[in-house]
Amino acid sequence: MKIGVLGSGNGSNFQAVADAIERGDLKGVTVSVVISDNPDAYILERAKKMGIKALYINPGGYKTKLEPDIEKQYACALKDNQVELVVLAGFMRMVKDYLLSPYKGRIVNIHPSLLPAFTGLDSFRQAYDYGVKITGCTVHFVDSGMDTGPIIGQRCVPIYEDDTPEKVHARIQKEEHILYPACIQFIADNKVSIAGRRVKIYNSDNRINNLL
Ligand code: GAR
């Protein structure tokens, strides 16, 4: 299964996926292309260092989404690289119809909270400020809402008395780096089906949910 990764920043989740492929832990998957809306994103450097095609595509004038014509360019770039699954890894824009319709049920996202709690930006900080004692990360299929698509897997982490939002995010990221490759593996192996809001995973394991 060929994947295309979209990211706006550091790219540690992309790195976790690429490393899992290189180690042979994530089987039957290759990264065809990495695309960023930010010319300075470290994710592009990471891709180049690994010999993976890295593209910057100017996102246009909007802050939270791509201009429609530009979203078409993103879709074309993904198609040109035979991408079958689009992996959002810290891509800080909503995706709309020009990506959603050619890739219906084939776009996944990772989010740093236990959805449906704390959608949008800086979710780890929202969770910390709210005072919850447990938070985590979620991998879900992408639909037209903000962080609303059917949930594939979730891993949880504690929030301690002497925490900071940054420490909480670091703890969540460790779990993200386990969860994302695992979810992609289940999709590549055709072990995932969507029935309404519920995602069924055939023979899932505790990489998908650390309470299992
Ligand atoms: C990750 O924690 C991811 O969950 C979050 O951005 C970070 C990207 O880190 N995504 C969102 O907040 C999306 N709403 P990375 O660039 O090191 O993978």
PDB file of C-alpha atoms and ligand atoms in Angstrom, residues 7-15 43 46 88-92 109-113 119-124 137-138 146-147 169 172-173 176-177, ligand 1:
ATOM      1  CA  GLY A   7       2.382  17.546   7.459  1.00  0.00           C
ATOM      2  CA  SER A   8       2.949  21.147   8.485  1.00  0.00           C
ATOM      3  CA  GLY A   9       5.702  20.882  11.100  1.00  0.00           C
ATOM      4  CA  ASN A  10       8.141  18.652  12.912  1.00  0.00           C
ATOM      5  CA  GLY A  11       7.108  15.340  11.380  1.00  0.00           C
ATOM      6  CA  SER A  12       7.871  13.008  14.290  1.00  0.00           C
ATOM      7  CA  ASN A  13       4.815  10.912  13.412  1.00  0.00           C
ATOM      8  CA  PHE A  14       5.982  10.603   9.810  1.00  0.00           C
ATOM      9  CA  GLN A  15       9.381   9.576  11.171  1.00  0.00           C
ATOM     10  CA  ILE A  43       9.007  17.007   7.942  1.00  0.00           C
ATOM     11  CA  ARG A  46      13.211  14.288   7.335  1.00  0.00           C
ATOM     12  CA  LEU A  88      -2.253  13.420   7.934  1.00  0.00           C
ATOM     13  CA  ALA A  89       0.626  13.852  10.368  1.00  0.00           C
ATOM     14  CA  GLY A  90       0.433  17.245  12.029  1.00  0.00           C
ATOM     15  CA  PHE A  91      -1.249  18.798   8.968  1.00  0.00           C
ATOM     16  CA  MET A  92      -2.828  21.912  10.432  1.00  0.00           C
ATOM     17  CA  ASN A 109      -5.452  11.682  10.916  1.00  0.00           C
ATOM     18  CA  ILE A 110      -3.746  11.602  14.286  1.00  0.00           C
ATOM     19  CA  HIS A 111      -4.973  13.919  16.998  1.00  0.00           C
ATOM     20  CA  PRO A 112      -3.451  14.613  20.444  1.00  0.00           C
ATOM     21  CA  SER A 113      -6.518  13.987  22.635  1.00  0.00           C
ATOM     22  CA  THR A 119     -10.899  19.069  19.111  1.00  0.00           C
ATOM     23  CA  GLY A 120      -8.945  21.671  17.157  1.00  0.00           C
ATOM     24  CA  LEU A 121      -5.625  23.204  18.080  1.00  0.00           C
ATOM     25  CA  ASP A 122      -3.365  22.529  21.081  1.00  0.00           C
ATOM     26  CA  SER A 123      -5.610  19.786  22.394  1.00  0.00           C
ATOM     27  CA  PHE A 124      -3.041  18.620  24.938  1.00  0.00           C
ATOM     28  CA  CYS A 137      -4.236  10.349  21.255  1.00  0.00           C
ATOM     29  CA  THR A 138      -6.664   9.211  18.587  1.00  0.00           C
ATOM     30  CA  MET A 146     -13.166  18.943  12.480  1.00  0.00           C
ATOM     31  CA  ASP A 147     -11.711  15.823  14.148  1.00  0.00           C
ATOM     32  CA  HIS A 169       2.303  16.528  24.840  1.00  0.00           C
ATOM     33  CA  ILE A 172       1.137  11.737  24.207  1.00  0.00           C
ATOM     34  CA  GLN A 173       3.627  11.772  21.323  1.00  0.00           C
ATOM     35  CA  GLU A 176       1.231   8.457  18.911  1.00  0.00           C
ATOM     36  CA  HIS A 177       4.411   6.892  17.589  1.00  0.00           C
TER      37      HIS A 177
HETATM   38  C1  GAR B   1       0.937  15.648  16.838  1.00  0.00           C
HETATM   39  O1  GAR B   1       0.890  15.623  18.240  1.00  0.00           O
HETATM   40  C2  GAR B   1      -0.456  15.506  16.256  1.00  0.00           C
HETATM   41  O2  GAR B   1      -1.277  14.706  17.034  1.00  0.00           O
HETATM   42  C3  GAR B   1      -0.916  16.943  16.253  1.00  0.00           C
HETATM   43  O3  GAR B   1       0.209  17.680  15.865  1.00  0.00           O
HETATM   44  C4  GAR B   1       1.375  17.013  16.309  1.00  0.00           C
HETATM   45  C5  GAR B   1       2.316  16.876  15.132  1.00  0.00           C
HETATM   46  O4  GAR B   1       3.541  16.363  15.547  1.00  0.00           O
HETATM   47  N1  GAR B   1      -1.994  17.127  15.342  1.00  0.00           N
HETATM   48  C6  GAR B   1      -2.989  17.982  15.546  1.00  0.00           C
HETATM   49  O5  GAR B   1      -3.052  18.718  16.519  1.00  0.00           O
HETATM   50  C7  GAR B   1      -4.047  17.990  14.451  1.00  0.00           C
HETATM   51  N2  GAR B   1      -5.219  18.700  14.904  1.00  0.00           N
HETATM   52  P1  GAR B   1       4.603  15.819  14.492  1.00  0.00           P
HETATM   53  O6  GAR B   1       4.737  16.890  13.405  1.00  0.00           O
HETATM   54  O7  GAR B   1       5.872  15.704  15.296  1.00  0.00           O
HETATM   55  O8  GAR B   1       4.119  14.513  13.959  1.00  0.00           O
END
